[in-house]
């Protein structure tokens, strides 16, 4: 009798070696198991794959390479992929009577329209013995176009929902900015077609839900009001199926950044006497207004704006350049809505007047924190402006200031840098542009775009939501460092740029590395 | 020689019959086929007795015996006891015992010299067994199972045990019982040897599901191939004379 001490537990256990018995059918020596038959005899006795499906039909759309999961979903899967394997295994009924251990594809000719899957299953037989068996299931692939592909084939330009985005102003700055936002958030990835229109952009979608999602997105980033409508295209009276075309009309408020606004009296009262002349500092889904003389600010969200809608008095195209002669801070630094301002008294003269005559304006400005004597600034010339605003007339006895300074000007330095490429670039949506349309002015649009790029350079908070990409064509010029003096042009630091992920370019080397 | 048969279409014949060297007990079945098979094999040599125990037909599992004695459980009626006393040969002592584990056929595996019993059997029962059957009693388990009578079949020439018995256990049992032992199955892989097989020194009966492989194993371990009643006597005579010298 053999016995051995169990080291771990200290218990006395008898060592037992399993003897061998003869298989009751074929008589070969084997280890005893629950059935006491060798595996071969057991397998010949019992077929655990009995009752399981061995051939199945699946439907495949050749256009979009998808497979039909009844009743209506189409699942995209490549040949011999994990998704296809899951799909094929799910198709088999009765597989819950056995336990699936392993599944894999057996290679078949791609155009034979057959897919073979080898499955290993386990089942308990007789008295507790678990038998494992492998079997092959053959899938016959039938080609049938899915609904969306057939609809596309019938009429490729067919759209179901359209979003018409409009802003009734004479420039396209908002749409440049929106384009970048849309690209960053991939909001238009379901759009079938994008068309540039006069004063707006049209987006076409294949599903109403995509259009709704897009409208919600725009509502989150701009103050908008929208309405929607539907038009009956066809209907099936037997099954009561009605096909519509949905249209969403979205209007963005005409107030933009850096606009000078004269608020209507009612709004002034409700905002607590915020001076009727205000500057718009930021437009997201709410409009931020800043009173340049009292440094008070307020936010108007979309509802509030559209209740008492007002237009801009002067917009950034009417900015005039001034030379700052003297700056005297009046108050200390104030943080207003995330930006810092210092109220200051400044003496300015228009660049057109400078040196020619002595027209000097004494103005109060909120830009005390960045203006220094000798700087150039951009501002609204209310002294010589002729404004036809109804709201302005409502204020009796109100003295309009002569000049309102808006931002610092980098025009001189820009002239030095003219023609040099930027280190960064932006992507664009593929819009259809109708260049023969009436009123289409290519030069005007490209100058507006240039202005937009300059705005991006000067304002870090505007860049915050966008993705900027490193410009591969940019060569750092040797001249740049020698020209640079004390004040640099505001430029975008390199670490804000995203390197374009270019998987195809093998020769791109040294400075165009993938790592950001 | 091993014969295959069925009791009322059931291969577990060890439940319905008991075979020893001196007598054979058979349950009362619907058809006479079962009985006639035994008769044809054994009628000249030993009595084949139809019986019931406690009104049931599962007599193979309820009683235990060898050529010297027969033990019956406490629920045997007096008439059955008397009937059995009358039918078996006079040399056989028939005794009814009081034991909590009343399925004596499941608890006791014996031949004419040694017996293996369920480890939880009473002390008095053990003494009774030693007395009535004239054997040496060992309390043992077979392949971790306490029902030794179900999982092994024993004769004076060999024994068949549960297929999962380890080699060490086999050696130990073999030493105790002084007969060669083999682990195997009957009735197409069934581990319950005692229910599927009844055997004595020259013949064996097993269920009809038993495969040819199992039959050959039986015949080799119980040495049934050449065995006929007269052959044993001749062999014994030869060995007796040898030792005399």
XYZ file of C-alpha atoms in Angstrom:
761
model
C 0.000 0.000 0.000
C 1.499 3.315 -1.011
C 0.958 6.323 1.131
C 2.401 9.800 0.999
C 2.322 12.759 3.359
C 0.505 15.754 1.907
C 3.002 18.551 2.420
C 0.610 21.438 2.185
C -2.181 20.545 4.561
C -0.336 18.063 6.731
C -3.150 15.563 6.194
C -2.487 11.916 5.623
C -3.828 11.075 2.176
C -3.468 7.866 0.284
C -1.894 8.129 -3.091
C -4.176 6.640 -5.695
C -3.234 5.943 -9.274
C -6.158 5.338 -11.539
C -6.054 1.952 -13.108
C -7.087 1.248 -16.638
C -10.084 -0.680 -17.802
C -11.043 -2.042 -21.155
C -13.438 -0.006 -23.245
C -16.665 -1.903 -23.119
C -17.132 -1.727 -26.871
C -13.811 -1.979 -28.573
C -11.746 -3.424 -25.774
C -8.819 -1.054 -25.844
C -7.214 -0.060 -22.571
C -8.361 3.313 -21.390
C -8.779 5.402 -18.281
C -12.177 4.809 -16.744
C -14.651 7.598 -17.385
C -18.309 8.169 -16.668
C -19.415 6.215 -19.709
C -16.594 3.655 -19.559
C -16.314 3.778 -23.327
C -13.356 5.108 -25.206
C -13.924 8.465 -26.897
C -14.178 6.948 -30.341
C -16.848 4.451 -29.347
C -18.742 7.169 -27.521
C -18.595 9.396 -30.536
C -19.775 6.604 -32.784
C -22.622 5.892 -30.427
C -23.872 9.351 -29.814
C -23.992 12.300 -32.140
C -24.465 15.433 -30.072
C -24.895 17.543 -33.165
C -28.097 15.817 -34.000
C -30.891 18.325 -34.351
C -28.588 21.281 -34.922
C -28.775 23.284 -38.119
C -26.084 22.381 -40.597
C -27.016 24.671 -43.471
C -28.414 28.180 -43.236
C -29.226 30.926 -45.715
C -28.077 34.498 -45.123
C -28.856 37.592 -47.138
C -26.114 39.997 -48.199
C -26.229 43.401 -49.857
C -23.444 43.630 -52.461
C -23.512 47.441 -52.576
C -22.737 48.193 -48.977
C -21.368 44.776 -47.947
C -23.896 44.281 -45.190
C -25.801 41.259 -43.992
C -29.471 41.209 -43.099
C -30.490 40.572 -39.534
C -34.241 40.112 -39.785
C -36.548 41.856 -39.687
C -34.853 45.008 -40.776
C -31.312 45.707 -39.530
C -28.330 45.387 -41.807
C -25.003 44.647 -40.192
C -21.766 45.661 -41.831
C -19.151 42.917 -41.798
C -16.154 41.940 -43.874
C -15.520 38.369 -44.925
C -13.863 36.297 -42.205
C -14.236 39.053 -39.616
C -15.254 38.844 -35.993
C -18.580 40.601 -36.687
C -19.435 38.102 -39.388
C -18.611 35.197 -37.077
C -20.860 36.595 -34.350
C -23.610 37.140 -36.879
C -23.334 33.600 -38.258
C -23.346 31.982 -34.829
C -26.352 34.050 -33.768
C -28.210 32.800 -36.825
C -28.150 29.219 -35.615
C -31.162 28.102 -33.656
C -31.106 25.374 -31.023
C -27.550 26.123 -30.113
C -28.622 26.522 -26.497
C -28.930 22.772 -25.992
C -25.191 22.378 -26.328
C -22.304 24.463 -25.103
C -20.311 26.264 -27.789
C -16.586 26.034 -27.121
C -14.922 27.248 -30.296
C -15.912 28.708 -33.651
C -13.821 29.565 -36.668
C -14.114 30.083 -40.388
C -13.053 27.533 -42.971
C -11.746 29.151 -46.082
C -14.111 29.185 -49.043
C -13.725 30.819 -52.406
C -15.067 34.402 -52.040
C -17.350 34.208 -55.069
C -18.664 30.751 -54.298
C -21.395 32.387 -52.215
C -20.764 29.917 -49.404
C -19.401 30.544 -45.954
C -18.263 27.620 -43.810
C -17.957 27.818 -40.069
C -16.462 25.074 -37.924
C -18.030 24.864 -34.479
C -16.896 22.820 -31.478
C -19.683 21.949 -29.080
C -19.829 20.106 -25.796
C -22.728 18.197 -24.323
C -23.267 15.884 -21.393
C -24.170 12.354 -22.396
C -25.048 9.149 -20.586
C -24.099 9.414 -16.968
C -22.086 12.579 -16.682
C -19.550 12.116 -19.449
C -19.032 15.348 -21.414
C -18.448 14.795 -25.081
C -16.876 17.365 -27.395
C -17.570 17.261 -31.088
C -16.722 19.473 -34.024
C -19.034 20.036 -36.958
C -19.277 22.336 -39.928
C -22.160 24.598 -40.794
C -22.497 25.834 -44.345
C -24.072 29.231 -45.023
C -25.479 30.005 -48.434
C -25.199 33.723 -49.239
C -28.033 35.261 -51.216
C -27.542 38.689 -52.747
C -30.266 41.206 -52.199
C -30.032 45.013 -52.126
C -30.815 46.580 -48.804
C -33.456 49.294 -48.553
C -31.118 52.238 -48.260
C -28.960 51.133 -51.186
C -31.993 50.600 -53.388
C -33.271 54.017 -52.468
C -29.889 55.524 -53.298
C -29.812 53.657 -56.578
C -33.251 54.869 -57.509
C -32.452 58.491 -56.890
C -28.933 59.300 -55.709
C -29.733 62.861 -54.635
C -32.651 61.877 -52.538
C -32.674 63.582 -49.225
C -35.211 63.136 -46.492
C -34.373 66.070 -44.232
C -32.794 69.424 -44.972
C -31.441 72.036 -42.580
C -31.258 75.579 -43.922
C -28.880 77.653 -41.847
C -29.169 81.401 -42.413
C -27.752 84.554 -40.921
C -28.954 87.835 -42.343
C -25.694 89.785 -42.334
C -23.436 90.822 -45.132
C -20.393 88.799 -44.103
C -19.648 85.119 -43.701
C -17.464 85.161 -40.560
C -19.974 83.212 -38.530
C -20.140 80.506 -41.130
C -16.352 80.137 -41.248
C -16.304 79.697 -37.512
C -19.277 77.325 -37.588
C -17.634 75.280 -40.293
C -14.629 74.715 -38.051
C -16.831 73.818 -35.106
C -18.792 71.355 -37.192
C -15.578 69.748 -38.348
C -14.271 69.462 -34.816
C -17.396 67.808 -33.487
C -18.164 65.795 -36.638
C -21.712 67.112 -36.530
C -22.194 66.842 -40.280
C -20.895 63.341 -40.743
C -24.324 62.068 -41.792
C -24.907 64.858 -44.293
C -25.455 63.665 -47.840
C -24.827 67.030 -49.357
C -23.750 70.462 -48.164
C -24.448 73.468 -50.305
C -23.318 77.003 -49.794
C -26.076 79.517 -50.326
C -26.286 83.259 -50.238
C -26.289 84.289 -46.560
C -26.165 80.695 -45.379
C -25.495 77.015 -45.863
C -27.880 74.132 -46.642
C -27.306 70.676 -45.188
C -29.108 67.610 -46.557
C -29.539 64.433 -44.545
C -30.877 60.969 -45.211
C -32.743 60.682 -41.942
C -34.812 63.100 -39.918
C -33.059 62.129 -36.737
C -29.693 63.143 -38.170
C -31.077 66.521 -39.116
C -32.564 66.980 -35.658
C -29.258 66.152 -34.055
C -27.536 68.691 -36.259
C -30.074 71.373 -35.432
C -29.557 70.664 -31.726
C -25.824 70.990 -32.189
C -26.135 74.333 -33.918
C -28.487 75.500 -31.179
C -25.809 74.727 -28.638
C -23.127 76.791 -30.297
C -25.062 79.792 -31.618
C -28.149 81.674 -30.589
C -30.727 80.422 -33.078
C -34.406 80.141 -33.635
C -35.780 77.450 -35.802
C -38.934 76.104 -37.280
C -39.621 72.974 -39.170
C -42.019 71.702 -41.742
C -42.740 68.569 -43.673
C -43.928 67.809 -47.154
C -45.637 64.593 -48.198
C -43.715 62.744 -50.892
C -45.576 59.472 -51.140
C -47.852 57.265 -49.178
C -49.014 53.688 -49.154
C -52.642 53.569 -48.160
C -52.622 49.826 -47.527
C -49.899 49.787 -44.952
C -50.397 53.414 -43.909
C -46.774 54.315 -44.640
C -46.263 58.001 -45.266
C -42.949 59.304 -46.660
C -42.163 62.939 -45.982
C -39.443 65.464 -46.715
C -38.605 67.457 -43.591
C -37.163 70.944 -43.677
C -35.662 72.786 -40.723
C -35.192 76.505 -41.102
C -32.583 77.750 -38.644
C -31.847 81.441 -38.313
C -28.753 82.580 -36.477
C -28.951 85.922 -34.747
C -27.368 88.708 -36.783
C -25.300 89.958 -33.862
C -21.643 89.001 -34.214
C -18.473 89.490 -32.243
C -17.082 93.041 -32.175
C -20.391 94.524 -33.316
C -21.492 97.832 -31.934
C -25.093 97.640 -30.798
C -27.623 100.153 -29.619
C -30.025 98.331 -27.338
C -33.757 99.077 -27.436
C -34.986 101.026 -24.365
C -37.054 98.165 -22.999
C -34.066 95.873 -22.967
C -31.893 98.548 -21.374
C -34.386 98.845 -18.523
C -34.688 95.129 -18.003
C -30.916 94.773 -17.918
C -30.592 97.410 -15.238
C -29.674 100.424 -17.300
C -26.842 98.836 -19.178
C -25.806 101.774 -21.410
C -27.585 101.738 -24.711
C -24.329 101.522 -26.631
C -22.736 98.125 -26.039
C -20.108 95.983 -27.671
C -20.679 92.354 -28.373
C -17.670 90.476 -27.032
C -18.543 86.814 -27.530
C -21.225 84.817 -29.252
C -21.771 81.206 -28.282
C -25.246 79.932 -27.572
C -25.676 83.182 -25.699
C -24.585 86.697 -26.602
C -22.166 88.466 -24.275
C -22.545 92.229 -24.237
C -20.072 94.628 -22.685
C -20.701 98.250 -21.849
C -17.336 99.843 -22.679
C -17.825 102.825 -20.365
C -18.953 101.116 -17.203
C -17.312 97.713 -17.819
C -20.558 95.971 -17.040
C -21.465 92.911 -18.992
C -24.477 90.724 -19.468
C -25.469 87.571 -21.292
C -28.482 87.187 -23.462
C -29.488 83.720 -24.411
C -31.334 82.853 -27.591
C -34.850 83.213 -26.178
C -34.149 86.582 -24.620
C -32.569 87.838 -27.780
C -35.363 86.819 -30.085
C -37.976 88.355 -27.844
C -36.479 91.800 -28.325
C -34.481 91.306 -31.455
C -32.069 94.082 -32.335
C -29.570 94.550 -35.082
C -26.029 95.792 -34.922
C -25.412 99.473 -35.334
C -21.976 99.064 -36.822
C -20.168 95.883 -37.632
C -16.487 95.023 -37.867
C -16.234 95.911 -41.518
C -16.716 99.494 -40.545
C -13.763 99.566 -38.151
C -11.448 102.477 -38.620
C -7.818 102.587 -37.604
C -6.654 105.019 -34.929
C -3.293 105.949 -33.508
C -3.164 106.016 -29.733
C -1.467 109.128 -28.476
C -1.919 108.796 -24.747
C -3.425 106.335 -22.325
C -4.371 107.072 -18.725
C -5.869 104.249 -16.671
C -8.875 105.306 -14.676
C -9.742 102.182 -12.806
C -7.928 99.065 -11.799
C -8.005 95.790 -13.640
C -11.398 94.180 -13.756
C -12.175 90.700 -14.826
C -15.303 90.675 -16.855
C -16.662 87.419 -18.098
C -13.279 85.778 -18.256
C -11.323 88.587 -19.888
C -9.485 91.403 -18.215
C -10.169 95.013 -18.932
C -8.891 98.313 -17.573
C -10.973 101.427 -17.963
C -8.771 104.187 -19.343
C -8.931 107.612 -20.885
C -7.204 107.716 -24.217
C -6.259 110.341 -26.730
C -6.540 109.018 -30.224
C -6.393 110.315 -33.718
C -7.504 108.659 -36.903
C -4.706 107.310 -39.007
C -6.168 109.150 -41.953
C -5.986 112.392 -39.935
C -2.653 111.663 -38.316
C -0.057 114.092 -39.511
C -2.509 115.924 -41.700
C -4.615 117.762 -39.215
C -5.042 118.008 -35.501
C -8.301 116.178 -35.036
C -7.873 114.420 -31.741
C -10.519 112.575 -29.801
C -10.567 112.076 -26.064
C -12.345 108.866 -25.407
C -12.991 106.476 -22.594
C -12.064 102.959 -23.500
C -12.019 99.546 -21.909
C -8.773 98.524 -23.562
C -6.465 100.133 -21.042
C -4.787 96.818 -20.416
C -3.243 96.416 -23.843
C -3.039 99.886 -25.319
C 0.147 101.869 -25.019
C 0.951 105.224 -26.571
C 2.090 104.690 -30.116
C -0.066 101.627 -30.673
C -2.612 101.357 -33.389
C -6.131 100.483 -32.460
C -9.289 99.719 -34.372
C -12.519 101.381 -33.366
C -15.872 102.604 -34.522
C -15.953 106.163 -35.778
C -19.267 107.413 -34.441
C -18.197 111.029 -34.980
C -18.455 110.748 -38.710
C -20.853 107.850 -38.945
C -24.315 108.414 -40.227
C -26.520 105.900 -38.567
C -30.094 105.319 -39.457
C -30.961 103.328 -36.421
C -34.490 103.632 -35.085
C -33.349 102.721 -31.615
C -30.809 105.492 -31.461
C -33.505 108.035 -32.195
C -35.503 106.860 -29.226
C -32.895 108.148 -26.851
C -33.412 111.801 -26.361
C -30.649 113.756 -24.741
C -28.191 110.939 -24.990
C -24.722 111.988 -25.980
C -23.134 109.493 -28.328
C -19.430 109.078 -27.841
C -17.202 109.934 -30.780
C -15.073 106.885 -30.889
C -15.370 103.461 -29.411
C -12.150 101.470 -29.527
C -12.599 97.776 -30.045
C -9.258 96.066 -30.424
C -5.596 96.562 -30.960
C -4.381 96.609 -34.503
C -1.472 94.626 -35.784
C -1.717 95.951 -39.282
C 1.846 97.268 -39.532
C 3.371 94.032 -38.454
C 1.069 92.119 -40.697
C 2.363 94.090 -43.621
C 5.856 92.982 -42.825
C 4.756 89.411 -42.718
C 2.639 89.609 -45.811
C 2.959 86.715 -48.144
C 4.564 84.414 -45.614
C 2.740 81.211 -44.972
C 1.311 80.435 -41.576
C 2.545 77.528 -39.484
C -0.953 76.215 -39.166
C -3.882 75.552 -41.381
C -7.539 74.618 -41.132
C -9.582 71.878 -42.715
C -12.796 72.619 -44.558
C -16.102 70.907 -45.189
C -16.701 69.826 -48.752
C -19.364 72.294 -49.670
C -20.884 72.706 -53.060
C -20.353 76.295 -54.017
C -22.449 77.766 -56.745
C -19.919 80.208 -58.212
C -22.203 81.453 -60.945
C -24.908 82.610 -58.560
C -25.853 86.228 -58.507
C -24.060 88.201 -55.825
C -21.195 85.749 -55.446
C -18.005 87.695 -54.958
C -14.969 85.469 -54.670
C -12.582 88.248 -53.740
C -14.792 89.437 -50.941
C -15.064 85.960 -49.533
C -11.338 85.319 -49.582
C -10.598 88.611 -47.825
C -13.178 87.723 -45.190
C -11.502 84.367 -44.750
C -8.138 86.040 -44.292
C -9.663 88.270 -41.656
C -11.112 85.217 -39.965
C -7.693 83.580 -39.834
C -6.244 86.741 -38.299
C -8.980 86.731 -35.714
C -8.069 83.198 -34.835
C -4.475 84.168 -34.321
C -5.352 87.075 -32.065
C -7.951 85.378 -29.890
C -6.975 82.290 -27.945
C -10.477 81.744 -26.628
C -11.846 81.598 -30.125
C -9.371 78.861 -30.966
C -10.387 76.908 -27.913
C -13.125 74.899 -29.570
C -11.466 74.311 -32.899
C -8.858 71.947 -34.262
C -5.867 73.504 -35.947
C -3.472 71.446 -37.966
C 0.188 71.808 -38.609
C 0.904 73.145 -42.072
C 3.227 70.777 -43.822
C 4.169 73.294 -46.448
C 5.423 75.784 -43.944
C 9.158 76.327 -44.009
C 10.481 78.305 -41.094
C 12.033 81.261 -42.762
C 15.539 82.443 -41.870
C 14.336 86.016 -42.113
C 11.742 85.656 -39.422
C 14.032 85.831 -36.429
C 15.941 88.865 -37.655
C 12.808 90.841 -38.382
C 11.154 90.135 -35.071
C 11.484 92.984 -32.667
C 10.163 93.494 -29.170
C 6.487 93.095 -30.012
C 5.709 89.936 -31.784
C 2.679 89.349 -33.895
C 0.301 87.221 -31.923
C 0.766 83.761 -33.269
C -0.403 80.390 -32.330
C 1.961 78.398 -30.153
C 3.022 75.143 -31.691
C 1.629 72.979 -28.972
C -1.922 73.944 -29.849
C -1.590 72.473 -33.283
C -2.754 68.964 -34.003
C -0.569 67.100 -36.405
C -2.560 65.666 -39.237
C -2.702 61.929 -38.976
C -1.377 60.897 -42.350
C -1.195 57.125 -42.635
C -0.415 56.972 -46.312
C 2.568 59.259 -46.409
C 5.615 57.116 -45.862
C 8.117 59.729 -46.919
C 6.987 62.350 -44.440
C 9.877 62.624 -42.062
C 11.680 64.837 -39.540
C 9.475 67.750 -38.528
C 6.232 66.243 -39.670
C 6.227 63.547 -37.075
C 3.055 61.905 -35.886
C 3.615 62.518 -32.225
C 1.979 65.631 -30.894
C -19.650 -19.867 -19.395
C -21.315 -16.529 -19.326
C -24.900 -16.210 -20.469
C -26.717 -13.029 -21.358
C -30.323 -12.620 -20.332
C -32.992 -10.110 -19.363
C -35.599 -9.976 -16.636
C -38.798 -8.458 -18.098
C -36.779 -6.457 -20.648
C -34.414 -5.154 -17.984
C -30.704 -5.944 -18.107
C -30.127 -5.565 -14.363
C -30.515 -9.231 -13.563
C -28.415 -9.065 -10.403
C -31.366 -7.306 -8.803
C -33.780 -10.112 -9.426
C -31.649 -13.170 -8.759
C -28.920 -14.561 -6.510
C -26.416 -17.259 -7.468
C -24.096 -19.211 -5.184
C -22.253 -22.493 -5.441
C -25.046 -24.405 -3.668
C -28.321 -22.839 -4.839
C -29.881 -20.199 -7.017
C -32.705 -17.830 -6.039
C -34.907 -16.311 -8.750
C -37.645 -13.677 -8.564
C -41.185 -14.443 -9.655
C -41.538 -12.758 -13.022
C -44.259 -12.281 -15.548
C -42.876 -14.795 -18.061
C -41.105 -18.010 -17.426
C -38.178 -17.202 -19.710
C -35.972 -15.946 -16.926
C -36.547 -19.029 -14.840
C -36.135 -21.421 -17.735
C -32.733 -19.999 -18.649
C -31.476 -20.700 -15.180
C -33.088 -24.093 -15.198
C -31.434 -25.118 -18.429
C -28.022 -24.153 -17.107
C -28.217 -25.217 -13.508
C -31.063 -27.660 -12.962
C -28.891 -30.821 -12.718
C -26.385 -29.325 -10.348
C -28.029 -27.003 -7.890
C -31.640 -26.195 -6.968
C -33.177 -23.133 -8.638
C -35.655 -21.608 -6.206
C -38.388 -19.099 -6.964
C -38.783 -16.725 -4.052
C -39.800 -13.319 -2.869
C -38.518 -11.337 0.084
C -40.818 -9.008 1.944
C -43.274 -9.309 -0.911
C -40.798 -7.760 -3.329
C -39.024 -9.134 -6.351
C -35.653 -7.441 -5.764
C -34.344 -10.464 -3.942
C -30.821 -10.232 -5.358
C -30.214 -6.990 -3.498
C -31.933 -7.883 -0.277
C -30.215 -11.132 0.649
C -26.589 -12.258 0.903
C -25.277 -15.788 0.961
C -22.755 -18.445 0.025
C -22.743 -22.207 0.003
C -22.767 -22.370 3.788
C -25.525 -19.930 4.645
C -28.113 -17.385 3.559
C -28.876 -14.151 5.351
C -32.274 -12.478 5.001
C -33.400 -8.975 6.070
C -35.836 -8.345 8.884
C -38.779 -7.682 6.568
C -38.834 -11.246 5.225
C -42.186 -12.803 6.100
C -42.367 -16.060 7.963
C -43.851 -17.906 4.992
C -41.022 -16.768 2.737
C -38.507 -17.767 5.370
C -40.041 -21.182 5.676
C -40.251 -21.629 1.928
C -36.602 -20.791 1.553
C -35.599 -23.081 4.407
C -37.419 -25.891 2.712
C -36.061 -25.270 -0.770
C -32.331 -24.793 -0.267
C -30.050 -27.769 0.520
C -29.881 -28.853 4.158
C -26.247 -27.808 4.518
C -27.258 -24.198 4.067
C -28.182 -22.245 7.212
C -30.975 -19.768 6.549
C -31.062 -16.925 9.030
C -33.106 -13.754 9.304
C -31.188 -10.850 10.861
C -32.199 -7.521 12.294
C -30.140 -4.864 10.657
C -30.862 -1.223 10.001
C -29.243 -1.475 6.571
C -31.688 -4.044 5.313
C -30.512 -4.334 1.703
C -27.991 -6.996 2.601
C -27.191 -7.708 -1.028
C -25.930 -4.175 -1.423
C -23.991 -4.161 1.810
C -22.288 -7.555 1.727
C -20.139 -9.096 -1.009
C -18.985 -12.581 -0.139
C -17.626 -15.853 -1.390
C -17.122 -19.060 0.567
C -14.115 -17.768 2.525
C -14.166 -14.004 2.909
C -16.741 -11.245 2.937
C -16.537 -7.493 2.367
C -19.113 -5.454 4.199
C -20.450 -1.910 4.387
C -18.291 -0.007 6.921
C -21.360 1.043 8.947
C -22.731 -2.417 9.601
C -23.566 -3.328 13.247
C -21.172 -5.360 15.303
C -23.770 -8.087 15.914
C -24.461 -8.317 12.214
C -20.789 -8.758 11.579
C -20.646 -11.583 14.062
C -23.738 -13.124 12.515
C -22.122 -13.013 9.106
C -18.971 -14.647 10.382
C -21.082 -17.250 12.117
C -23.738 -18.108 9.550
C -21.645 -17.750 6.394
C -18.468 -19.078 7.954
C -16.300 -16.319 6.504
C -13.766 -13.760 7.584
C -15.333 -10.316 7.544
C -13.589 -7.157 6.337
C -15.132 -3.691 6.452
C -14.006 -1.958 3.315
C -15.030 0.487 0.620
C -14.731 -0.049 -3.098
C -13.692 2.972 -5.177
C -14.808 5.219 -2.337
C -18.277 3.656 -2.316
C -19.654 2.095 0.808
C -22.107 -0.232 -0.942
C -19.615 -2.956 -1.589
C -22.227 -5.490 -2.613
C -23.386 -3.319 -5.495
C -20.006 -2.434 -6.856
C -18.213 -5.733 -6.782
C -18.970 -9.352 -7.662
C -16.950 -12.010 -5.857
C -16.360 -15.760 -6.223
C -13.772 -18.100 -4.933
C -11.739 -17.733 -8.126
C -11.761 -14.018 -8.822
C -13.585 -10.761 -8.511
C -14.762 -7.826 -10.621
C -14.859 -4.349 -9.069
C -15.975 -0.814 -9.929
C -13.993 0.559 -12.901
C -12.800 3.669 -11.051
C -10.972 1.653 -8.392
C -7.394 2.824 -8.075
C -4.492 0.418 -8.441
C -3.547 0.699 -4.801
C -7.065 -0.167 -3.739
C -7.098 -3.114 -6.069
C -3.880 -4.423 -4.575
C -5.166 -3.963 -1.061
C -8.448 -5.710 -1.717
C -6.758 -8.483 -3.585
C -4.487 -9.133 -0.635
C -7.392 -9.181 1.759
C -9.566 -11.407 -0.353
C -6.791 -13.604 -1.642
C -8.289 -13.707 -5.134
C -7.280 -11.894 -8.324
C -9.333 -8.738 -8.901
C -10.002 -6.721 -12.032
C -11.713 -3.362 -12.487
C -14.303 -3.478 -15.238
C -17.852 -2.815 -16.297
C -20.959 -4.735 -17.276
C -24.058 -3.856 -19.266
C -22.346 -1.546 -21.727
C -20.285 0.542 -19.351
C -22.460 0.371 -16.257
C -20.450 0.622 -13.045
C -22.974 -1.198 -10.867
C -21.409 -4.636 -11.148
C -23.537 -6.308 -8.521
C -26.744 -5.376 -10.284
C -25.689 -6.448 -13.737
C -23.923 -9.715 -12.982
C -24.401 -12.878 -10.924
C -21.615 -15.396 -10.818
C -20.426 -18.563 -9.106
C -17.415 -20.785 -9.511
C -18.351 -22.309 -12.840
C -20.976 -20.110 -14.457
C -22.034 -16.499 -14.787
C -25.117 -14.660 -15.950
C -25.082 -11.040 -17.064
C -27.460 -8.491 -18.552
C -28.102 -8.573 -22.264
C -26.518 -5.128 -22.784
C -23.122 -6.556 -21.881
C -20.683 -6.167 -24.747
C -18.395 -8.869 -26.014
C -15.389 -7.114 -24.493
C -16.986 -7.118 -21.083
C -17.889 -10.757 -21.442
C -14.339 -11.708 -22.280
C -13.102 -9.792 -19.246
C -15.594 -11.654 -17.053
C -14.682 -14.998 -18.396
C -11.009 -14.392 -17.920
C -11.150 -13.042 -14.379
C -13.627 -15.622 -13.076
C -11.855 -18.356 -15.016
C -15.032 -19.587 -16.623
C -13.734 -20.791 -19.947
C -12.731 -24.251 -19.071
C -14.854 -24.379 -15.943
C -17.364 -27.214 -15.695
C -18.404 -28.708 -12.337
C -16.447 -31.881 -12.934
C -13.315 -30.003 -14.000
C -13.077 -28.300 -10.631
C -13.243 -31.541 -8.778
C -10.481 -33.008 -10.949
C -8.246 -30.023 -10.331
C -8.848 -30.164 -6.636
C -8.039 -33.855 -6.577
C -4.735 -33.235 -8.342
C -3.690 -30.491 -5.982
C -4.705 -32.516 -2.926
C -2.523 -35.389 -3.890
C 0.337 -33.037 -4.541
C 0.290 -31.535 -1.152
C -0.046 -34.861 0.544
C 3.422 -35.638 -0.673
